[in-house]
Amino acid sequence: AKSLKERLTEIIPEKQEEVKAFKKDYGNTVLGEVTINQAYGGMRGVKGLIWEGSVLDAEEGIRFRGKTIPECQKELPSAVPGGEPLPEALFWLLVTGEVPTPEQTKSVSQEWAARAAIPEFVEDLLDRCPKTLHPMAQFSLAINALQHDSHFAKAYSNGINKADYWGPTYEDAMDLIAKLPNVAARIYRNVYKDGKVADIQLDKDYSYNFSNLLGFADNKEFVELMRLYLVLHSDHEGGNASAHTTHLIGSTLADPYLSFAGGLNSLAGPLHGLANQEVLRWTMKMQETIGKDASDEQITKYLWDTLNGGKVVPGFGHAVLRKTDPRYMAQREFALQHLPEDPLFALVSKLYHIIPGVLTEHGKTANPYPNVDAHSGVLLQYYGMKEQDYYTVLFGVSRAIGVMSQLIWDRSLGLPLERPKSYSTAHLKKMYAKN
Ligand code: AMX
């Protein structure tokens, strides 16, 4: 059987030809127009990016290489018969567009385990961080430091031919993903536990190893949750802040580590990945304020207080989606199966039924339904991972799988330096204003 890199070596020239022919025939086709409101409005709906691994439909949600989340759950190899898909298999799918066999999936597990060690100076760096430094800042710091061993940076300084960029990019992508459990678990163990991190087991899958390093692998359900979690948060097409940042930095030919560190810094914003910690904080604070058995009326009033205080309701709304996020639904299904009686899950379910109505009445939010971040915290709490400040790190580990897949293609397709056009208000007025 072919390894992932061998398969890629076959696919890349075919894809390069396909893109070349497509551009020749359709290169001057108009994708859309841009209004002044869009320029001031975060470029919402502006079509200007290529992203191969996934496409987001506003109603239906994400598809990974054309496959919905339930399809991925059915078709991708799992560790447990009928269980959650393995993130290794999703990575293969995102990179190649093909569903891997169980053997191919295992080959990725083995490679990631074999590449997992991090340099001692990066361990020291993390061990010296004060516990009060936010886990996402520590995460980004460590990824920048791993740049020390970048194959791409070294090859570039040795004068690599641009036709060969994808090779060292692939090696960096594989190393980077492989090293995340050691980085992320070290942060967790340092900040919240005894600072001791278990060893990677070479014959185990990525999610088992990550769970084990965190200290949660005794619970098989947690390991299954980790597999699902790492699949769900991986990729959400190209325009979201963490994906776009990684892609933008990569377009300067900064190496994959520097690119991904930037992506993590985007993910650490409360309107993006940090929302998963904010959701739990908000929900806990609500429980403290109005009690565990609050009525629907009390919850509704609490919601209005949040909105009238000029704050967002975390976990709800989306820049592109206009329906409930299928990533939310997949986590809800998991909860219904494994923790149907959990009181916090009951509260999250209740909020799921109340919040959209209130946001609709409030009348601003384009999408009043929950996104991926509204549900992850309750699952982690249930299995004893209580430290909310850490949740976005888990999101970041998963996001690497999506953005590294694309970075391999960015360099394979020779995508150039990204550089959209900007204007000043004064200039725009000169161009368009009547007087
Ligand atoms: N609560 C209160 N107000 C909200 C809201 C929410 N959950 N979602 C949107 N709004 C408000 C916006 O702040 C904006 O107000 P303004 O006109 O006063 O500036 C208005 O509704 C219109 O915004 P929008 O077009 O609906 O959303 P957007 O594309 O500008 O932003 C998002 C999208 C996700 C940032 C926004 O919905 C939000 O802040 N949600 C809460 C934070 C969150 O859950 N983020 C995680 C998203 C998923 C992810 O990236 N991980």
Tab-separated table of C-alpha atoms and ligand atoms in Angstrom, residues 44 270-273 275 307 311-319 359 362 364-367 371-373 395, ligand 1:
chain	number	residue	atom	x	y	z
A	44	ARG	CA	-18.459	39.034	4.477
A	270	PRO	CA	-13.369	35.593	21.670
A	271	LEU	CA	-15.363	36.027	18.455
A	272	HIS	CA	-13.592	32.965	17.043
A	273	GLY	CA	-12.190	29.911	18.877
A	275	ALA	CA	-15.880	31.400	22.227
A	307	LEU	CA	-27.588	41.789	25.065
A	311	LYS	CA	-22.183	41.852	24.902
A	312	VAL	CA	-22.595	38.903	22.575
A	313	VAL	CA	-24.172	35.598	23.573
A	314	PRO	CA	-21.188	33.320	23.022
A	315	GLY	CA	-21.667	30.167	20.967
A	316	PHE	CA	-24.494	31.608	18.895
A	317	GLY	CA	-24.380	33.291	15.500
A	318	HIS	CA	-22.036	32.758	12.584
A	319	ALA	CA	-20.452	34.797	9.823
A	359	LEU	CA	-31.738	36.664	19.339
A	362	HIS	CA	-33.357	41.278	19.360
A	364	LYS	CA	-29.511	42.073	14.870
A	365	THR	CA	-27.970	38.627	14.569
A	366	ALA	CA	-28.042	37.242	11.041
A	367	ASN	CA	-27.957	33.683	12.405
A	371	ASN	CA	-22.319	27.205	16.417
A	372	VAL	CA	-19.684	24.564	17.197
A	373	ASP	CA	-18.551	26.302	20.390
A	395	PHE	CA	-9.682	23.583	19.073
B	1	AMX	N1	-25.038	37.686	20.456
B	1	AMX	C1	-25.328	39.018	20.370
B	1	AMX	N2	-25.196	39.724	19.241
B	1	AMX	C2	-24.782	39.067	18.147
B	1	AMX	C3	-24.489	37.698	18.150
B	1	AMX	C4	-24.620	37.005	19.375
B	1	AMX	N3	-24.320	35.705	19.493
B	1	AMX	N4	-24.090	37.326	16.917
B	1	AMX	C5	-24.126	38.444	16.159
B	1	AMX	N5	-24.534	39.494	16.899
B	1	AMX	C6	-24.629	40.900	16.481
B	1	AMX	C7	-23.276	41.367	16.003
B	1	AMX	O1	-22.442	41.711	17.096
B	1	AMX	C8	-23.628	42.515	15.119
B	1	AMX	O2	-23.935	43.611	15.946
B	1	AMX	P1	-23.576	45.111	15.477
B	1	AMX	O3	-24.415	45.342	14.257
B	1	AMX	O4	-23.972	45.924	16.663
B	1	AMX	O5	-22.124	45.140	15.184
B	1	AMX	C9	-24.929	42.038	14.480
B	1	AMX	O6	-25.463	41.023	15.361
B	1	AMX	C10	-24.756	41.451	13.105
B	1	AMX	O7	-23.748	40.429	13.137
B	1	AMX	P2	-23.843	39.136	12.204
B	1	AMX	O8	-23.802	39.579	10.791
B	1	AMX	O9	-24.966	38.293	12.649
B	1	AMX	O10	-22.522	38.344	12.617
B	1	AMX	P3	-21.022	38.556	12.125
B	1	AMX	O11	-20.846	37.820	10.842
B	1	AMX	O12	-20.631	39.986	12.160
B	1	AMX	O13	-20.222	37.832	13.300
B	1	AMX	C11	-19.894	36.129	14.931
B	1	AMX	C12	-20.255	36.435	13.470
B	1	AMX	C13	-19.684	34.617	15.069
B	1	AMX	C14	-18.596	36.854	15.275
B	1	AMX	C15	-21.042	36.614	15.844
B	1	AMX	O14	-22.207	35.891	15.569
B	1	AMX	C16	-20.710	36.492	17.316
B	1	AMX	O15	-20.094	37.403	17.879
B	1	AMX	N6	-21.117	35.359	18.001
B	1	AMX	C17	-20.747	35.130	19.386
B	1	AMX	C18	-19.303	34.649	19.481
B	1	AMX	C19	-19.136	33.254	18.937
B	1	AMX	O16	-19.875	32.353	19.259
B	1	AMX	N7	-18.099	33.059	18.119
B	1	AMX	C20	-17.729	31.725	17.611
B	1	AMX	C21	-18.070	31.542	16.146
B	1	AMX	C22	-17.601	30.195	15.655
B	1	AMX	C23	-16.107	30.116	15.645
B	1	AMX	O17	-15.451	30.857	14.944
B	1	AMX	N8	-15.524	29.295	16.428
